[in-house]
Short mmCIF file of C-alpha atoms and ligand atoms in Angstrom, two decimals:
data_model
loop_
_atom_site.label_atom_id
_atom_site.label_comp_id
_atom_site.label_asym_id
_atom_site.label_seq_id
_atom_site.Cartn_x
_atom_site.Cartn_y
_atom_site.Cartn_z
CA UNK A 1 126.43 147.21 150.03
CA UNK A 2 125.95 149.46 153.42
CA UNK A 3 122.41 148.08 155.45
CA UNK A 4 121.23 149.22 158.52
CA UNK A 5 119.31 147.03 160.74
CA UNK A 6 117.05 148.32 163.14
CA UNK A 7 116.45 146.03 166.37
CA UNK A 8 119.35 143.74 168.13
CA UNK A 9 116.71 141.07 169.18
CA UNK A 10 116.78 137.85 167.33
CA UNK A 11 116.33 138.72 163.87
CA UNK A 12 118.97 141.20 163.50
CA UNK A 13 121.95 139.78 164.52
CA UNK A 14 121.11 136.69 162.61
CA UNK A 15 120.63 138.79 159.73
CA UNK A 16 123.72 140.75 160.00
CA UNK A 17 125.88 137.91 160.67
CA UNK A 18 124.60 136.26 157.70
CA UNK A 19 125.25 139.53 155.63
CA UNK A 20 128.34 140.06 156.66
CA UNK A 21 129.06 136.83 155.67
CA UNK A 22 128.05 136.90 151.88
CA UNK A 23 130.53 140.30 152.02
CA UNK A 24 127.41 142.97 152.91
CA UNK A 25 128.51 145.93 155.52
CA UNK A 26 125.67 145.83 158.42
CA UNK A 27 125.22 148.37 161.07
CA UNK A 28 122.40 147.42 163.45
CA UNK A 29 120.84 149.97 165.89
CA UNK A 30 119.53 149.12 168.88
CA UNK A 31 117.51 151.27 171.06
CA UNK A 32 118.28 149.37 174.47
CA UNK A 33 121.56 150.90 175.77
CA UNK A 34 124.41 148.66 175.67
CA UNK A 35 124.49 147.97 179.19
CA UNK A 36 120.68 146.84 179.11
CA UNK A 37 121.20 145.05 175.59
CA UNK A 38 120.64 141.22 176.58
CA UNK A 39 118.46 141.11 179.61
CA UNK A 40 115.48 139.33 180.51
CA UNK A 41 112.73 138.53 178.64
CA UNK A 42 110.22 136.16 178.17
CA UNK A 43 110.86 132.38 177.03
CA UNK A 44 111.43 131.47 173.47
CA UNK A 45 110.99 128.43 171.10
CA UNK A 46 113.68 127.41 168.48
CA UNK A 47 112.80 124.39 166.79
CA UNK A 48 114.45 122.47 164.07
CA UNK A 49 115.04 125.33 161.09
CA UNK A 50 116.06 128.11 163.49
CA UNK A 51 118.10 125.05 165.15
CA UNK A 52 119.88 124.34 161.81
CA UNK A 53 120.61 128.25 161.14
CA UNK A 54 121.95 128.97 164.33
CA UNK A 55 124.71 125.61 164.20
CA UNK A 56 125.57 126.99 160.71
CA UNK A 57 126.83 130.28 163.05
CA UNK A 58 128.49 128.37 165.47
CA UNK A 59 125.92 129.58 168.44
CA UNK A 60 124.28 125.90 168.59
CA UNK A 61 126.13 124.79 171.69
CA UNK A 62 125.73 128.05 173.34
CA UNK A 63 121.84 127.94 173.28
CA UNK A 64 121.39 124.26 173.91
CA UNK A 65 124.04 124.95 176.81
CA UNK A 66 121.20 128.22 178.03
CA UNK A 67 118.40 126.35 177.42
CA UNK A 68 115.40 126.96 180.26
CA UNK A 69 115.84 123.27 181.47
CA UNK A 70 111.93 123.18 182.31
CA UNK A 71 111.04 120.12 182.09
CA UNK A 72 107.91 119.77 184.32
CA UNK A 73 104.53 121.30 184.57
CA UNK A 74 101.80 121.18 187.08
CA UNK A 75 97.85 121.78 185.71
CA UNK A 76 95.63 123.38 188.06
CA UNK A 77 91.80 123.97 187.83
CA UNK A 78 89.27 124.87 189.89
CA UNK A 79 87.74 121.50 191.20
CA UNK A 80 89.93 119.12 189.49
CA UNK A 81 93.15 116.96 190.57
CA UNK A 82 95.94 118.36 189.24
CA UNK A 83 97.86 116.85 185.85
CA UNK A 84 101.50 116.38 185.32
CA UNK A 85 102.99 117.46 182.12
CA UNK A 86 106.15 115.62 181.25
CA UNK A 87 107.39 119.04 179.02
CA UNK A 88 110.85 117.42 178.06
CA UNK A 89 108.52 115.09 176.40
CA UNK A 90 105.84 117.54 174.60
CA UNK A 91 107.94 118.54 171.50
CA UNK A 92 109.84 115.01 170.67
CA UNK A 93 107.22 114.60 168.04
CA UNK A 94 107.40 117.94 166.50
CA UNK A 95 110.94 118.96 165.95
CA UNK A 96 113.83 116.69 166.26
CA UNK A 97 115.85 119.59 167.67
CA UNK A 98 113.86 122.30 170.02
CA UNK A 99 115.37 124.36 172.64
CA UNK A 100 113.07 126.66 175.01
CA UNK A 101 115.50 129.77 176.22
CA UNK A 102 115.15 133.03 177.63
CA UNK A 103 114.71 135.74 174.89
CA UNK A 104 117.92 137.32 176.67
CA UNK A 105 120.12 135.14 176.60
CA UNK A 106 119.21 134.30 173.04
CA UNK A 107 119.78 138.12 172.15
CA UNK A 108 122.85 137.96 173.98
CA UNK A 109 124.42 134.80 171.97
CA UNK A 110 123.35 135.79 168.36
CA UNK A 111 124.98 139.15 169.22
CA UNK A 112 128.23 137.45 170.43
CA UNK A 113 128.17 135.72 167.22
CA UNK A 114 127.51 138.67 165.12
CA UNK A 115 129.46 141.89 166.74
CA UNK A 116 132.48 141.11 164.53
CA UNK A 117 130.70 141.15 161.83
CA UNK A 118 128.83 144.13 162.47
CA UNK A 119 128.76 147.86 163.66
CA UNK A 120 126.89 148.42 166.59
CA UNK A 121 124.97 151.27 167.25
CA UNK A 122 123.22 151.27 170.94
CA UNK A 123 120.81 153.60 172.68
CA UNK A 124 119.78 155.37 169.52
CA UNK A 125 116.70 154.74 167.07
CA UNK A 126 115.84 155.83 163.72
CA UNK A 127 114.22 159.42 163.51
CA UNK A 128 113.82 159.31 159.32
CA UNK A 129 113.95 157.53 156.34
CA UNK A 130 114.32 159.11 152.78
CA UNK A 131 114.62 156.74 149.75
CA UNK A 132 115.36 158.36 147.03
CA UNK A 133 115.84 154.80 144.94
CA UNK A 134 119.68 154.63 144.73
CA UNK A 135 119.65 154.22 148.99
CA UNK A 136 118.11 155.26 152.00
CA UNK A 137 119.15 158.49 153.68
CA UNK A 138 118.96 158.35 157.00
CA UNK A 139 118.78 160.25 160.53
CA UNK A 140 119.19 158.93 163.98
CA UNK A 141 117.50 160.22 166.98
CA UNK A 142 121.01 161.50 168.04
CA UNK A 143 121.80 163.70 165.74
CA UNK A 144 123.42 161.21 163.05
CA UNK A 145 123.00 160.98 159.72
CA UNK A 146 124.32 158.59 157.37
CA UNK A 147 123.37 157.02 153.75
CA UNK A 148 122.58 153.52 153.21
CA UNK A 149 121.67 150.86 150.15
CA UNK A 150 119.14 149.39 152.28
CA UNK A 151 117.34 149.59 155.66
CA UNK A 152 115.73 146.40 156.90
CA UNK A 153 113.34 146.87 160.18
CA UNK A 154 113.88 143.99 162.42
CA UNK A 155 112.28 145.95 165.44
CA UNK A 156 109.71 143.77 166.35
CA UNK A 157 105.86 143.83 166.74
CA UNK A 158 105.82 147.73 167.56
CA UNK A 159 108.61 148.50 164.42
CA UNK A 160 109.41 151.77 164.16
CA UNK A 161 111.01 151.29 160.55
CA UNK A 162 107.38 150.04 160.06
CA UNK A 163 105.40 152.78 160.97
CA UNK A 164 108.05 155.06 159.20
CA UNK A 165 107.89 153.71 156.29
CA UNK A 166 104.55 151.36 155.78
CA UNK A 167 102.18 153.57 157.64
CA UNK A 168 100.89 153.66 161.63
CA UNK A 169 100.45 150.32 162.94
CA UNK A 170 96.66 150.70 164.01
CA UNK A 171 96.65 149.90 160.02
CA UNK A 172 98.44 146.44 160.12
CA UNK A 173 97.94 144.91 163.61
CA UNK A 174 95.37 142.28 164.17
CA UNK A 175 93.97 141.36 167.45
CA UNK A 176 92.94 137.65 167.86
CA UNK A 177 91.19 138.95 170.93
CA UNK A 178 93.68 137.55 174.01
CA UNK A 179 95.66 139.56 176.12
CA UNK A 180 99.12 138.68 177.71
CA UNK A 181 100.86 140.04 180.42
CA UNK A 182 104.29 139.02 181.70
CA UNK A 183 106.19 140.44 184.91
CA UNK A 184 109.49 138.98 186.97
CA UNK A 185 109.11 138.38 190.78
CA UNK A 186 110.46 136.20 193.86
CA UNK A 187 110.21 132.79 193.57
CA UNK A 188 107.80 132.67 196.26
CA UNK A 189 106.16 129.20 195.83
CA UNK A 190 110.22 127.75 195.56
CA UNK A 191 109.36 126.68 191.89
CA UNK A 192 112.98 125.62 190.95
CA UNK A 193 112.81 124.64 187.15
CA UNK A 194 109.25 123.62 187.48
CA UNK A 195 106.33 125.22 185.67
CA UNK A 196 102.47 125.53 187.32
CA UNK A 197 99.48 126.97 185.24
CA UNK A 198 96.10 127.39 186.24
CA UNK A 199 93.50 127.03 183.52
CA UNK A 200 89.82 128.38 183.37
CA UNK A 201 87.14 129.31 180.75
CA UNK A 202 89.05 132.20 178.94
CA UNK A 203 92.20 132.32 181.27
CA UNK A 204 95.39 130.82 181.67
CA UNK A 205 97.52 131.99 184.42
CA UNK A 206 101.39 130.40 184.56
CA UNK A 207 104.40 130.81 186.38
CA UNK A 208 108.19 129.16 185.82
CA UNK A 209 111.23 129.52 187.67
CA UNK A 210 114.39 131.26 186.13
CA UNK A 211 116.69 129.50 186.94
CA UNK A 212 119.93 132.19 185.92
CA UNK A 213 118.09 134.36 188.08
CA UNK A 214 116.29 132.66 190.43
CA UNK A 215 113.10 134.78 190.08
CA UNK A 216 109.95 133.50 188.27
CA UNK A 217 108.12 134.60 185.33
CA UNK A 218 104.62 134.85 186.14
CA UNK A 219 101.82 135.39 182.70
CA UNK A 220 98.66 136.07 182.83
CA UNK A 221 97.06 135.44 178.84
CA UNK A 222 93.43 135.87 178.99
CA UNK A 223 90.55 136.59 176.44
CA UNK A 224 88.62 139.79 175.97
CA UNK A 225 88.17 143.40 174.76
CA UNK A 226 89.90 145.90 176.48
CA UNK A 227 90.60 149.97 175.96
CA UNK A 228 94.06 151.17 177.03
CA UNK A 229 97.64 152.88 176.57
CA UNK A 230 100.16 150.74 175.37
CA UNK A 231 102.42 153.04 177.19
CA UNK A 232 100.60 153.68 180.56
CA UNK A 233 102.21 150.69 182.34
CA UNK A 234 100.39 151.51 185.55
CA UNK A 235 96.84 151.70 184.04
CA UNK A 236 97.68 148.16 182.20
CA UNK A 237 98.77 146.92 186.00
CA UNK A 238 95.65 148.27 187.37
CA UNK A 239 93.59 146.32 184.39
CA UNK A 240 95.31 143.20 184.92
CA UNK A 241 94.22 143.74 189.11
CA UNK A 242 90.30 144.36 188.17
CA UNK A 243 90.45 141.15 185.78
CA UNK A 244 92.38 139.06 187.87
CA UNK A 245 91.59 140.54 191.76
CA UNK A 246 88.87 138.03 192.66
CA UNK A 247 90.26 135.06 190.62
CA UNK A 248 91.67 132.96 193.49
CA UNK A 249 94.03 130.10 193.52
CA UNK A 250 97.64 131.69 193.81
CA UNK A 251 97.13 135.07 192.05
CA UNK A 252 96.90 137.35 195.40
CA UNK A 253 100.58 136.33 195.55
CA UNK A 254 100.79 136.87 192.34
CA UNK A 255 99.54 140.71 192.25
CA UNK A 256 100.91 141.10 195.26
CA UNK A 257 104.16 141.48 193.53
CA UNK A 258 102.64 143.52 190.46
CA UNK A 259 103.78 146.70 191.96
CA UNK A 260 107.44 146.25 192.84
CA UNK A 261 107.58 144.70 188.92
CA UNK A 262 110.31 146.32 187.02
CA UNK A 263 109.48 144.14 183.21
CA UNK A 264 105.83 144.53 183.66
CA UNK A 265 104.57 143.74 180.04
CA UNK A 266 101.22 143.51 178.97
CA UNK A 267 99.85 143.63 175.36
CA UNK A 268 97.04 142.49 173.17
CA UNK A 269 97.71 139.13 171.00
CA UNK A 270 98.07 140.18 168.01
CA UNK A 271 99.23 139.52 164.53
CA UNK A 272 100.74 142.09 162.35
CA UNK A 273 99.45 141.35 158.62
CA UNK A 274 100.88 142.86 155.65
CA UNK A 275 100.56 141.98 151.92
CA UNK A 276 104.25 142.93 151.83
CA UNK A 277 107.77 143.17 153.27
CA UNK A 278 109.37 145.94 151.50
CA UNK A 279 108.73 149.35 150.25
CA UNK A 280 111.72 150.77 147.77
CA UNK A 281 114.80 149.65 149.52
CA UNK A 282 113.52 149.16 152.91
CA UNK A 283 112.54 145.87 154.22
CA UNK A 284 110.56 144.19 157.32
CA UNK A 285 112.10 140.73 158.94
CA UNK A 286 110.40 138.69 161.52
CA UNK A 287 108.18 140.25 164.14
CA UNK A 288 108.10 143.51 162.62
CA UNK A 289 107.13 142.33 159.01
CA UNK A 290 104.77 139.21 160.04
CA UNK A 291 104.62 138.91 164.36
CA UNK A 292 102.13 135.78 164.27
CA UNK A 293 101.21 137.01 167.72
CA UNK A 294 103.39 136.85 170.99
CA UNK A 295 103.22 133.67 172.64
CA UNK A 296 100.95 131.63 169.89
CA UNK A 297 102.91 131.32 166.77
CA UNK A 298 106.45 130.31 167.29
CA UNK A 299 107.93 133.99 166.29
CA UNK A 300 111.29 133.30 167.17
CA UNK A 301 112.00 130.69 164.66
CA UNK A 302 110.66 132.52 162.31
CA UNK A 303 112.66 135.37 162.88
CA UNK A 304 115.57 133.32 162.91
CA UNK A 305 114.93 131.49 159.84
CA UNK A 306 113.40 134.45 157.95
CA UNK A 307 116.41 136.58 158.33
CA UNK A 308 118.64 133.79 157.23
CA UNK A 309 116.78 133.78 153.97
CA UNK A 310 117.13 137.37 153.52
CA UNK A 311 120.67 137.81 153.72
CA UNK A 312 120.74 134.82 151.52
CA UNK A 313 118.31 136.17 148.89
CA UNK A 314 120.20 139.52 149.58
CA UNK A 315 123.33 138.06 148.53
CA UNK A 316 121.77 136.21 145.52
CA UNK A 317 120.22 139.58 143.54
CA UNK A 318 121.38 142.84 145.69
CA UNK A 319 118.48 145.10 146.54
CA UNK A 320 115.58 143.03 144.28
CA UNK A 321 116.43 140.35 146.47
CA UNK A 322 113.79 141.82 148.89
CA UNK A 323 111.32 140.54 146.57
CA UNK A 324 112.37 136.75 146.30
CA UNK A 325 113.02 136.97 150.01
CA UNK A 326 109.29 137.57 150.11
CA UNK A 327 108.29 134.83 147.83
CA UNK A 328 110.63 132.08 149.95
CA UNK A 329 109.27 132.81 153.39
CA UNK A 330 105.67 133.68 152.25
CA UNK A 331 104.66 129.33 152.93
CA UNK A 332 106.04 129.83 156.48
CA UNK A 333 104.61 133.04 157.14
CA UNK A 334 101.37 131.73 156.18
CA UNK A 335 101.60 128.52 158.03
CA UNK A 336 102.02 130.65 161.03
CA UNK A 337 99.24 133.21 160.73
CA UNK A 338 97.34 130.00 160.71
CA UNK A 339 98.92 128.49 163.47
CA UNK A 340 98.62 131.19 165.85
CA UNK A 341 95.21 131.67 166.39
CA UNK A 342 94.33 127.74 166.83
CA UNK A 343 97.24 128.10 169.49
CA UNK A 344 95.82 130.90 171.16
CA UNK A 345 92.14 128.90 171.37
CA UNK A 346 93.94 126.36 172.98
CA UNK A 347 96.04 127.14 175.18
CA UNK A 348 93.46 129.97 176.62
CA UNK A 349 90.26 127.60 177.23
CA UNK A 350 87.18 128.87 175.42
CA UNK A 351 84.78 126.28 177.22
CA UNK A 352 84.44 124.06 180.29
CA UNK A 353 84.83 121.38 177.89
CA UNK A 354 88.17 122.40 177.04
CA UNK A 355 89.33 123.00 180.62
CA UNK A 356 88.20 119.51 181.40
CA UNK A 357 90.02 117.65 178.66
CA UNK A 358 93.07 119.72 177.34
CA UNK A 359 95.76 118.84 180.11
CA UNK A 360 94.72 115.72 180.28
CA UNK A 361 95.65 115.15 176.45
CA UNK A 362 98.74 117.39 176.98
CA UNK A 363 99.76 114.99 179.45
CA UNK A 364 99.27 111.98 177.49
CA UNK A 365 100.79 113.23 174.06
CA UNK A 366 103.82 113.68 176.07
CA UNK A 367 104.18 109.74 177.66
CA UNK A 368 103.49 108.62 173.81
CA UNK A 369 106.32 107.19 171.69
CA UNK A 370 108.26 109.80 169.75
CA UNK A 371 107.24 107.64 166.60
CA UNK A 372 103.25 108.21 167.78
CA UNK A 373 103.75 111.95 169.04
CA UNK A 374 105.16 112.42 165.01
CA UNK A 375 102.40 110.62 163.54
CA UNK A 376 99.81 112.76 165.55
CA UNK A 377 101.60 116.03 165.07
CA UNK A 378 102.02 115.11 160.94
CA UNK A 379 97.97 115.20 161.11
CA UNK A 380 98.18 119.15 162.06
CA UNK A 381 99.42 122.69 161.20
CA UNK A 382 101.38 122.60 164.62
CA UNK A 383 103.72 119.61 162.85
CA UNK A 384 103.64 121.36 159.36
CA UNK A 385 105.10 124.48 160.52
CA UNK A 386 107.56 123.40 163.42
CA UNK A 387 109.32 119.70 162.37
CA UNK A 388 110.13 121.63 159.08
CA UNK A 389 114.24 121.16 158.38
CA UNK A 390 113.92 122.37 154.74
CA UNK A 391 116.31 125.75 154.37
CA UNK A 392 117.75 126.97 151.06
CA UNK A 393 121.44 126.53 150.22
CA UNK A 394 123.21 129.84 149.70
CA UNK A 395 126.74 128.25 150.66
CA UNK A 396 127.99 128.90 147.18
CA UNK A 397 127.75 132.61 147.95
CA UNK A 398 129.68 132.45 151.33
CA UNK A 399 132.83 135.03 150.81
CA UNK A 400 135.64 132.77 152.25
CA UNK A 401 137.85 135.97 153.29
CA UNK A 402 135.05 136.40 156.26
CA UNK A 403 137.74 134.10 157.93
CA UNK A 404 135.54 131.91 158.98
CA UNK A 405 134.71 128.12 157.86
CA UNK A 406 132.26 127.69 155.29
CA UNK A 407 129.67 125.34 156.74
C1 FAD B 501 105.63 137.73 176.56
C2 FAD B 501 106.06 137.07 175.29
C3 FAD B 501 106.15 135.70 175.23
C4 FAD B 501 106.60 135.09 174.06
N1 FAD B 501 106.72 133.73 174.03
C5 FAD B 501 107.21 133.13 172.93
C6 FAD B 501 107.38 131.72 172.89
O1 FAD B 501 107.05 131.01 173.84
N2 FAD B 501 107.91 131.18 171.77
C7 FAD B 501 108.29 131.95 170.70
O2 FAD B 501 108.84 131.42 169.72
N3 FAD B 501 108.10 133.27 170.70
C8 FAD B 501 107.55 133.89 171.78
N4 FAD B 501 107.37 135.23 171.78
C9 FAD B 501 107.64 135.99 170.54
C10 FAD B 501 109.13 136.27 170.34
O3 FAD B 501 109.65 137.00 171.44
C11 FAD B 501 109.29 137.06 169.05
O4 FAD B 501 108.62 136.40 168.00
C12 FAD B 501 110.75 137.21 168.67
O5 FAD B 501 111.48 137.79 169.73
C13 FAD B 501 110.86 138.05 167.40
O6 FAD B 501 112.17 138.48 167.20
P1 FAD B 501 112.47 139.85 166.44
O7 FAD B 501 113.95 139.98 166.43
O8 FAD B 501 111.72 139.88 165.18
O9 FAD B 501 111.82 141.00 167.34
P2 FAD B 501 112.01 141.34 168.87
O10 FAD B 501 112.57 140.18 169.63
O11 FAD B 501 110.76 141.95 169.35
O12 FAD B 501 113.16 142.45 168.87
C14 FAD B 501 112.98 143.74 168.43
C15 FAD B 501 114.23 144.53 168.81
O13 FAD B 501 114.12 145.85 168.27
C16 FAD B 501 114.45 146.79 169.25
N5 FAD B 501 113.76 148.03 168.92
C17 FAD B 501 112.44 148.32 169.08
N6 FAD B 501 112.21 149.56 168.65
C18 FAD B 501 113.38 150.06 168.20
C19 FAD B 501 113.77 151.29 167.64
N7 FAD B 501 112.89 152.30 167.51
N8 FAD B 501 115.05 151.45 167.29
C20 FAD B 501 115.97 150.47 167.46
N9 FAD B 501 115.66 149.27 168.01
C21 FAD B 501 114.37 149.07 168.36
C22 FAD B 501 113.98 146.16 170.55
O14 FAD B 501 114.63 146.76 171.68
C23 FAD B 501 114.41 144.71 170.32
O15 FAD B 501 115.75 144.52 170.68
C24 FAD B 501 106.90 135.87 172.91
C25 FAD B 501 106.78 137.26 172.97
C26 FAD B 501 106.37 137.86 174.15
C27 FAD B 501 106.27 139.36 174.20
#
């Protein structure tokens, strides 16, 4: 079977190297250009699943050996001491394995992995789908056309194989009502590996040294209602400015930079919700199909884990294995969904009450025993959907000529 994957993120290449593996023929296209492919990004959770998938491809090394290696935060608040945050600490109790790394370098390791496995197709998108229900004709942006058995979107919150082929996304995207924005800039504080957030009533502002780059990351995730173009990067700049000018504590350094900013992105929380993943023979994984929200819901691993059980499921029944796929991962999407918006509530105060007391429990989960930190975490949806090891077995259906060792 021929299937094109659109998006070289996280859930693609995990997806085709899976596919490939149980004897499928995957093309992935990627609308970065090679040369971009990889770069940047924003930091990224795997926890135990996604941890488990990614050792069974032989990329668990490489991502522990990437990993962010932040291990400290400072809490800031207006008229308060500040708290230390032990963050090497704050997810012993949740996941026996969890890596934080750069989406990039993620991207750029599951690729490695996959790009024998797969064709590549960069700096090109898809322009149509037509499924006619034997497979999916298909034109690029470029000119190309070509038939495949299936197409699976893997494009992320704003999928374009989504809005082709499930409707515009106004229809399926769900703001909790938080916005995040995210831009690159000198390490003018001399952060190092360290992390500092500021918290107030409805706004967290961070920052955390790169350390392959020596730049930090600083975010900005606050709540609200706002109006604007998701492509109009200047007027979201000039937003984050009016919201932000008068704030204090370190931002005028921070918007200082905002201009110069290259990555500037900025973007309302949101979840996209969909009753379901496929439509003939074309199919959603990860963001695209269920984004809990960016930031809030622990995407990645889903991605990750989600695409692992498609290629699996894919491998089990051919094309009506879209429909198991759905039934296997429909618990964690759920979980999730849930998750997300108690996340966002949390981590973006709603009340003096909770800028008073939340880094101070942060700070003491993190010096509790690992047996303690389980026992608290076991009590929550945080625990249920993120210490989770459970994956199905689809060894059996491994094609051993892949030339590689069946794990
Ligand atoms: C600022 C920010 C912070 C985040 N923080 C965290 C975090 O702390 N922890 C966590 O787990 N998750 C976090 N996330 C979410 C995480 O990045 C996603 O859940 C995860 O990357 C999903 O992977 P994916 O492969 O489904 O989609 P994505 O990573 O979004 O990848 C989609 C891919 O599709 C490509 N693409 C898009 N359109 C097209 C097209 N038309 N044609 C071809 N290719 C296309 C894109 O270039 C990209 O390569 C964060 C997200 C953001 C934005």
């Amino acid at each position: 079977m021929k299937v094109l994957i659109s998006g070289a993120s996280v859930a693609g290449p995990v997806l085709a190297y899976w596919l490939h593996r149980y004897g499928f023929e995957p093309t992935v296209v990627e609308r970065t250009p090679a040369a971009r492919h990889g770069l940047g990004g924003h930091a990224v959770d795997l926890y135990s699943a996604a941890a488990e998938v990614t050792s069974r491809m032989g990329c668990w090394d490489s991502i522990e050996a990437a990993r962010s290696r932040l291990d400290s935060m400072t809490v800031e608040r207006f008229g308060r001491r500040p708290v230390e945050v032990d963050l090497s600490r704050m997810y012993a109790g949740i996941s026996s394995r969890h890596v934080e790394i750069l989406r990039g370098e993620l991207t750029k390791i599951l690729y490695d992995a996959s790009r024998g496995s797969a064709e590549y197709l960069f700096g090109d998108s898809i322009a149509t789908l037509d499924d006619d229900g034997e497979g999916v004709d298909v034109t690029f942006d470029s000119g190309l056309e070509r038939r495949f058995d299936l197409v699976i979107g893997a494009d992320g919150l704003h999928s374009n194989v989504r809005r082709l082929a499930f409707g515009p996304e106004t229809e399926v995207l769900r703001p909790l009502g938080g916005y995040l924005a995210v831009f690159s800039m000198p390490d003018v504080f001399g952060l190092g590996n360290h992390m500092l957030a500021h918290f107030s009533v409805g706004n967290l502002v961070g920052m955390y040294g790169v350390r392959q780059t020596g730049q930090v990351r600083a975010a900005f995730l606050f709540r609200g209602e706002l109006t604007y173009d998701h492509r109009d990067k200047e007027q979201q700049k000039a937003l984050l400015v009016k919201r932000f000018g008068d704030y204090g504590w370190k931002v005028p350094q921070l918007l200082e930079q905002l201009p110069q900013a290259q990555d500037f992105y900025f973007d309302s929380i949101a979840q996209v919700s969909l009753d379901t993943w496929h439509r003939g023979r074309i199919g959603l994984v990860g963001d695209a199909g269920y984004s809990p929200g960016p930031a809030v819901g622990g995407g990645t691993s889903l991605a990750v884990v989600a695409a692992y059980v498609l290629a699996g499921e894919l491998a089990k029944a051919g094309a009506a294995g879209l429909r198991n796929y759905e039934d296997v991962i429909r618990p964690l999407v759920d979980n999730s969904r849930k998750l997300s918006p108690k996340t966002m509530g949390t981590i973006i105060p709603g009340s003096a009450l909770a800028v008073r007391l939340m880094p101070g429990a942060a700070a003491t989960l993190a010096k509790l025993p690992t047996s303690l930190q389980r026992l608290v975490w076991s009590q929550n949806e945080v625990g249920k959907v993120f210490s989770s090891t459970a994956l199905p077995d689809y060894s059996d259906l491994l094609k051993p000529e892949s030339g590689q060792p069946v794990p």
